[in-house]
Short mmCIF file of C-alpha atoms and ligand atoms in Angstrom, two decimals:
data_model
loop_
_atom_site.label_atom_id
_atom_site.label_comp_id
_atom_site.label_asym_id
_atom_site.label_seq_id
_atom_site.Cartn_x
_atom_site.Cartn_y
_atom_site.Cartn_z
CA MET A 9 0.01 -0.02 0.07
CA SER A 10 2.80 2.37 0.86
CA GLU A 11 4.40 1.94 -2.53
CA ALA A 12 0.88 2.67 -4.24
CA ILE A 13 0.56 5.91 -2.21
CA GLU A 14 3.95 6.96 -3.25
CA LYS A 15 3.08 6.37 -6.92
CA LEU A 16 -0.07 8.27 -6.38
CA THR A 17 1.51 11.34 -4.87
CA GLY A 18 3.19 13.18 -7.75
CA PRO A 19 0.36 12.92 -10.35
CA ALA A 20 -2.32 13.63 -7.64
CA MET A 21 -0.56 16.65 -6.32
CA ALA A 22 -0.09 18.09 -9.72
CA GLU A 23 -3.94 17.82 -10.44
CA ILE A 24 -4.83 19.15 -7.00
CA ARG A 25 -2.76 22.17 -7.61
CA LEU A 26 -4.83 22.73 -10.86
CA ILE A 27 -8.14 22.47 -8.82
CA HIS A 28 -6.71 25.24 -6.51
CA GLN A 29 -5.78 27.45 -9.50
CA THR A 30 -9.19 27.06 -11.05
CA SER A 31 -10.80 28.41 -7.91
CA VAL A 32 -8.38 31.46 -7.88
CA PHE A 33 -8.84 32.09 -11.58
CA ASN A 34 -12.60 32.09 -11.26
CA ASN A 35 -12.36 34.66 -8.48
CA GLY A 36 -14.58 32.65 -6.17
CA THR A 37 -17.37 32.08 -8.60
CA VAL A 38 -16.57 28.42 -9.07
CA ALA A 39 -14.55 27.68 -6.03
CA ASP A 40 -13.68 24.08 -5.01
CA THR A 41 -11.44 24.68 -1.99
CA PHE A 42 -12.03 21.21 -0.62
CA TYR A 43 -8.57 19.98 -1.69
CA THR A 44 -6.58 23.18 -1.07
CA GLY A 45 -5.22 22.23 2.40
CA ARG A 46 -3.48 19.32 0.86
CA ILE A 47 -1.10 21.59 -1.10
CA GLY A 48 0.61 22.96 2.01
CA LEU A 49 1.07 19.45 3.30
CA ASN A 50 2.17 18.09 -0.07
CA ASP A 51 -0.02 15.06 0.68
CA PRO A 52 -2.89 14.26 -1.71
CA LEU A 53 -4.66 11.97 0.97
CA ALA A 54 -6.55 13.26 3.87
CA TYR A 55 -5.27 11.61 7.20
CA TYR A 56 -8.52 9.50 7.24
CA GLU A 57 -8.10 8.16 3.67
CA ARG A 58 -4.50 7.15 4.44
CA GLN A 59 -5.58 5.33 7.57
CA LEU A 60 -8.55 3.67 5.70
CA LEU A 61 -6.27 2.43 2.98
CA HIS A 62 -3.88 0.73 5.36
CA GLU A 63 -6.87 -0.84 7.20
CA ILE A 64 -8.23 -2.27 3.90
CA ASP A 65 -5.04 -4.31 3.58
CA GLY A 66 -6.05 -6.14 6.79
CA LEU A 67 -9.59 -7.01 5.62
CA ALA A 68 -10.55 -10.04 3.69
CA PRO A 69 -10.24 -9.10 -0.04
CA ALA A 70 -13.26 -8.02 -1.97
CA ARG A 71 -14.05 -8.47 -5.61
CA ALA A 72 -14.15 -4.73 -6.01
CA TYR A 73 -14.21 -1.51 -3.87
CA HIS A 74 -16.74 1.30 -4.75
CA GLU A 75 -16.26 4.58 -3.05
CA ILE A 76 -19.41 6.57 -2.91
CA GLY A 77 -18.89 10.32 -2.99
CA GLY A 78 -15.20 9.63 -3.49
CA GLY A 79 -14.41 13.27 -4.84
CA ILE A 80 -11.56 13.01 -7.14
CA GLY A 81 -11.22 9.39 -6.33
CA LEU A 82 -7.96 8.95 -4.58
CA ILE A 83 -9.01 5.88 -2.62
CA PRO A 84 -10.18 3.99 -5.73
CA ILE A 85 -7.20 5.04 -7.61
CA THR A 86 -4.75 3.91 -4.99
CA LEU A 87 -6.60 0.58 -4.43
CA GLY A 88 -6.27 0.14 -8.30
CA LEU A 89 -2.52 0.72 -8.11
CA THR A 90 -2.33 -2.17 -5.60
CA GLY A 91 -4.08 -4.45 -8.23
CA ARG A 92 -7.55 -4.23 -6.84
CA ARG A 93 -10.64 -3.28 -8.99
CA ALA A 94 -12.25 -0.15 -7.81
CA VAL A 95 -14.85 2.38 -8.82
CA ASN A 96 -15.06 5.94 -7.83
CA ILE A 97 -18.74 7.24 -7.79
CA ASP A 98 -19.27 10.92 -7.54
CA ASN A 99 -22.02 13.25 -8.88
CA THR A 100 -19.84 16.35 -9.39
CA ARG A 101 -18.59 16.33 -12.87
CA SER A 102 -15.35 18.56 -12.24
CA ARG A 103 -14.22 16.09 -9.44
CA ILE A 104 -14.57 13.02 -11.72
CA SER A 105 -12.66 14.83 -14.53
CA HIS A 106 -9.80 15.72 -12.13
CA GLY A 107 -9.88 12.08 -11.01
CA ALA A 108 -9.90 10.76 -14.65
CA ARG A 109 -6.79 12.98 -15.38
CA ILE A 110 -4.75 11.56 -12.37
CA LEU A 111 -5.87 8.03 -13.65
CA GLU A 112 -4.61 9.01 -17.16
CA SER A 113 -1.28 10.27 -15.85
CA LEU A 114 -0.67 7.12 -13.76
CA SER A 115 -1.58 4.88 -16.74
CA LEU A 116 1.46 5.98 -18.57
CA ASP A 117 3.49 3.83 -16.15
CA ASP A 118 0.76 1.14 -15.76
CA ALA A 119 -1.24 0.50 -18.89
CA THR A 120 -3.58 -1.96 -17.08
CA LEU A 121 -4.71 0.62 -14.45
CA PRO A 122 -7.79 1.79 -16.44
CA ASP A 123 -8.89 -1.76 -16.67
CA ARG A 124 -9.13 -1.87 -12.96
CA VAL A 125 -10.35 1.61 -12.01
CA GLN A 126 -13.53 3.39 -13.18
CA MET A 127 -14.56 6.86 -12.68
CA VAL A 128 -18.43 7.14 -12.61
CA CYS A 129 -20.30 10.51 -12.54
CA ALA A 130 -23.69 9.63 -11.12
CA SER A 131 -25.74 9.88 -8.03
CA ALA A 132 -25.87 7.05 -5.47
CA PRO A 133 -28.00 5.17 -4.68
CA ASP A 134 -29.62 5.32 -8.24
CA VAL A 135 -26.46 4.46 -9.97
CA PHE A 136 -26.20 1.06 -8.14
CA ASP A 137 -28.54 -0.49 -10.73
CA SER A 138 -26.09 0.03 -13.52
CA LEU A 139 -22.99 -1.06 -11.62
CA ASP A 140 -21.67 -4.53 -11.07
CA THR A 141 -21.77 -4.66 -7.18
CA ARG A 142 -21.47 -8.47 -6.76
CA GLY A 143 -18.95 -9.23 -4.09
CA ALA A 144 -17.95 -5.56 -3.88
CA TYR A 145 -17.39 -3.46 -0.68
CA ALA A 146 -19.04 -0.06 -0.65
CA ILE A 147 -17.00 2.65 1.09
CA SER A 148 -17.95 6.21 2.23
CA THR A 149 -15.52 8.56 3.93
CA ASN A 150 -17.05 12.06 3.77
CA ILE A 151 -20.19 12.17 1.73
CA GLY A 152 -20.96 15.81 2.43
CA ALA A 153 -24.22 17.58 3.33
CA VAL A 154 -27.04 16.63 5.73
CA ARG A 155 -29.88 14.66 3.92
CA SER A 156 -33.29 13.88 4.95
CA PRO A 157 -33.81 10.86 7.23
CA GLU A 158 -35.95 9.31 4.41
CA PHE A 159 -33.17 9.64 1.85
CA VAL A 160 -30.49 8.32 4.27
CA GLU A 161 -32.69 5.23 5.15
CA SER A 162 -33.26 4.44 1.52
CA PHE A 163 -29.53 4.96 0.64
CA LEU A 164 -28.44 2.63 3.51
CA LYS A 165 -31.00 -0.11 2.51
CA ALA A 166 -29.86 0.02 -1.03
CA VAL A 167 -26.23 -0.39 0.01
CA GLN A 168 -27.28 -3.38 2.03
CA ALA A 169 -29.20 -4.93 -0.87
CA ARG A 170 -26.37 -4.31 -3.34
CA TYR A 171 -23.06 -4.81 -1.59
CA SER A 172 -21.27 -7.49 0.42
CA ALA A 173 -19.98 -5.01 2.95
CA PHE A 174 -19.91 -1.32 3.84
CA ILE A 175 -17.07 0.58 5.36
CA PHE A 176 -18.09 4.14 6.49
CA ASP A 177 -17.27 6.93 8.94
CA VAL A 178 -20.10 7.27 11.31
CA CYS A 179 -19.04 10.84 12.09
CA LEU A 180 -19.48 11.92 8.44
CA LEU A 181 -22.42 9.77 7.45
CA PHE A 182 -24.63 12.46 5.74
CA GLY A 183 -23.82 15.25 8.14
CA ILE A 184 -21.40 15.66 10.88
CA PHE A 185 -22.03 13.83 14.18
CA ARG A 186 -19.24 14.69 16.67
CA THR A 187 -20.31 13.57 20.05
CA ALA A 188 -20.43 10.13 21.62
CA GLU A 189 -24.16 10.45 22.00
CA GLU A 190 -24.68 11.29 18.40
CA TRP A 191 -22.55 8.43 17.23
CA ASP A 192 -24.48 6.08 19.43
CA GLU A 193 -27.86 7.28 18.10
CA ARG A 194 -26.57 6.70 14.54
CA LEU A 195 -25.37 3.27 15.34
CA GLU A 196 -28.65 2.36 16.91
CA LEU A 197 -30.50 3.66 13.75
CA LEU A 198 -27.96 1.65 11.62
CA GLU A 199 -28.79 -1.45 13.60
CA PHE A 200 -32.47 -0.83 13.38
CA ILE A 201 -32.21 -0.55 9.49
CA TRP A 202 -29.61 -3.37 8.85
CA LYS A 203 -30.63 -5.69 11.81
CA GLN A 204 -27.10 -5.92 12.76
CA ARG A 205 -24.64 -3.62 14.58
CA PRO A 206 -21.62 -2.47 12.51
CA LYS A 207 -18.21 -3.26 14.08
CA LEU A 208 -15.69 -0.54 14.88
CA LEU A 209 -12.79 -0.75 12.36
CA PHE A 210 -10.55 2.27 13.63
CA GLU A 211 -10.63 5.73 15.11
CA THR A 212 -8.94 8.40 13.19
CA GLY A 213 -7.71 10.13 16.25
CA GLY A 214 -9.98 13.15 15.47
CA PRO A 215 -13.80 12.82 15.43
CA GLY A 216 -13.77 10.12 12.73
CA ARG A 217 -14.81 6.64 13.66
CA TYR A 218 -14.79 4.01 10.93
CA TYR A 219 -17.07 1.06 11.04
CA VAL A 220 -17.59 -2.02 8.89
CA VAL A 221 -20.73 -4.09 8.36
CA ASN A 222 -20.82 -7.40 6.48
CA PHE A 223 -24.03 -8.09 4.67
CA GLU A 224 -23.37 -11.80 3.53
C1 SAM B 26 -16.95 16.51 0.94
S1 SAM B 26 -16.60 15.58 -0.59
C2 SAM B 26 -15.55 14.35 -0.04
C3 SAM B 26 -14.77 13.71 -0.96
C4 SAM B 26 -13.84 12.44 -0.63
N1 SAM B 26 -14.77 11.40 -0.06
C5 SAM B 26 -12.92 12.87 0.58
O1 SAM B 26 -13.20 12.73 1.63
O2 SAM B 26 -11.82 13.49 0.19
C6 SAM B 26 -18.12 14.82 -0.77
C7 SAM B 26 -18.35 14.27 -2.17
O3 SAM B 26 -19.54 13.50 -2.27
C8 SAM B 26 -20.19 13.63 -3.47
N2 SAM B 26 -21.59 13.21 -3.29
C9 SAM B 26 -22.50 13.70 -2.42
N3 SAM B 26 -23.72 13.06 -2.48
C10 SAM B 26 -23.43 12.13 -3.41
C11 SAM B 26 -24.38 11.14 -4.05
N4 SAM B 26 -25.65 11.02 -3.62
N5 SAM B 26 -23.84 10.39 -5.10
C12 SAM B 26 -22.57 10.51 -5.53
N6 SAM B 26 -21.80 11.51 -5.06
C13 SAM B 26 -22.25 12.26 -3.96
C14 SAM B 26 -20.04 15.19 -3.76
O4 SAM B 26 -20.11 15.43 -5.16
C15 SAM B 26 -18.57 15.37 -3.16
O5 SAM B 26 -17.62 15.34 -4.21
#
């Protein structure tokens, strides 16, 4: 995994610098500053992504890994660099385009990478119908804004129906849940929906708490 992360770093940082410039050139009108902090650190991966990738190495292998709301897709690309099959699902076209350029650049050294890694611009859960999810793990790190309880429930049921396992950060599962009480409430809701309690995978050291649930 460390070797894959090393391969990712140059091409991913080059693209992340372009995202930053786009937001400056557009003078705030089309600003995507989500990745800007990574420039100062010269590290394309957020600390939670790096930890997650190392944890995945310790899990039973899946047929494929699908990140939902993966942004520019650094987790799926890194998994592809380790020889795994992976899909980045994101409904923001510019993020998928930046991910595709990173993939293109890395493919110059590894022509088989595009056979293993797919960039899909679409919204979950509707997109699940058009993907091969058999034996695949779904992953969500940070999927952004708060959603209605109805949407969250239907999304979680769709993940259970389609995927063999789901790895997710309970702190950032559709909105930010920062306290122990909020995490517990979420876990109870998840147990109610899935009829099983997810297992703690790791804590990030910050508010992040990653869980895994096996559906098979
Ligand atoms: C805050 S960003 C995080 C990106 C990446 N996971 C990370 O942590 O670096 C959340 C991403 O989720 C995507 N997203 C939100 N809801 C989605 C949905 N229903 N289907 C697909 N993508 C979604 C957004 O377009 C955005 O790129």
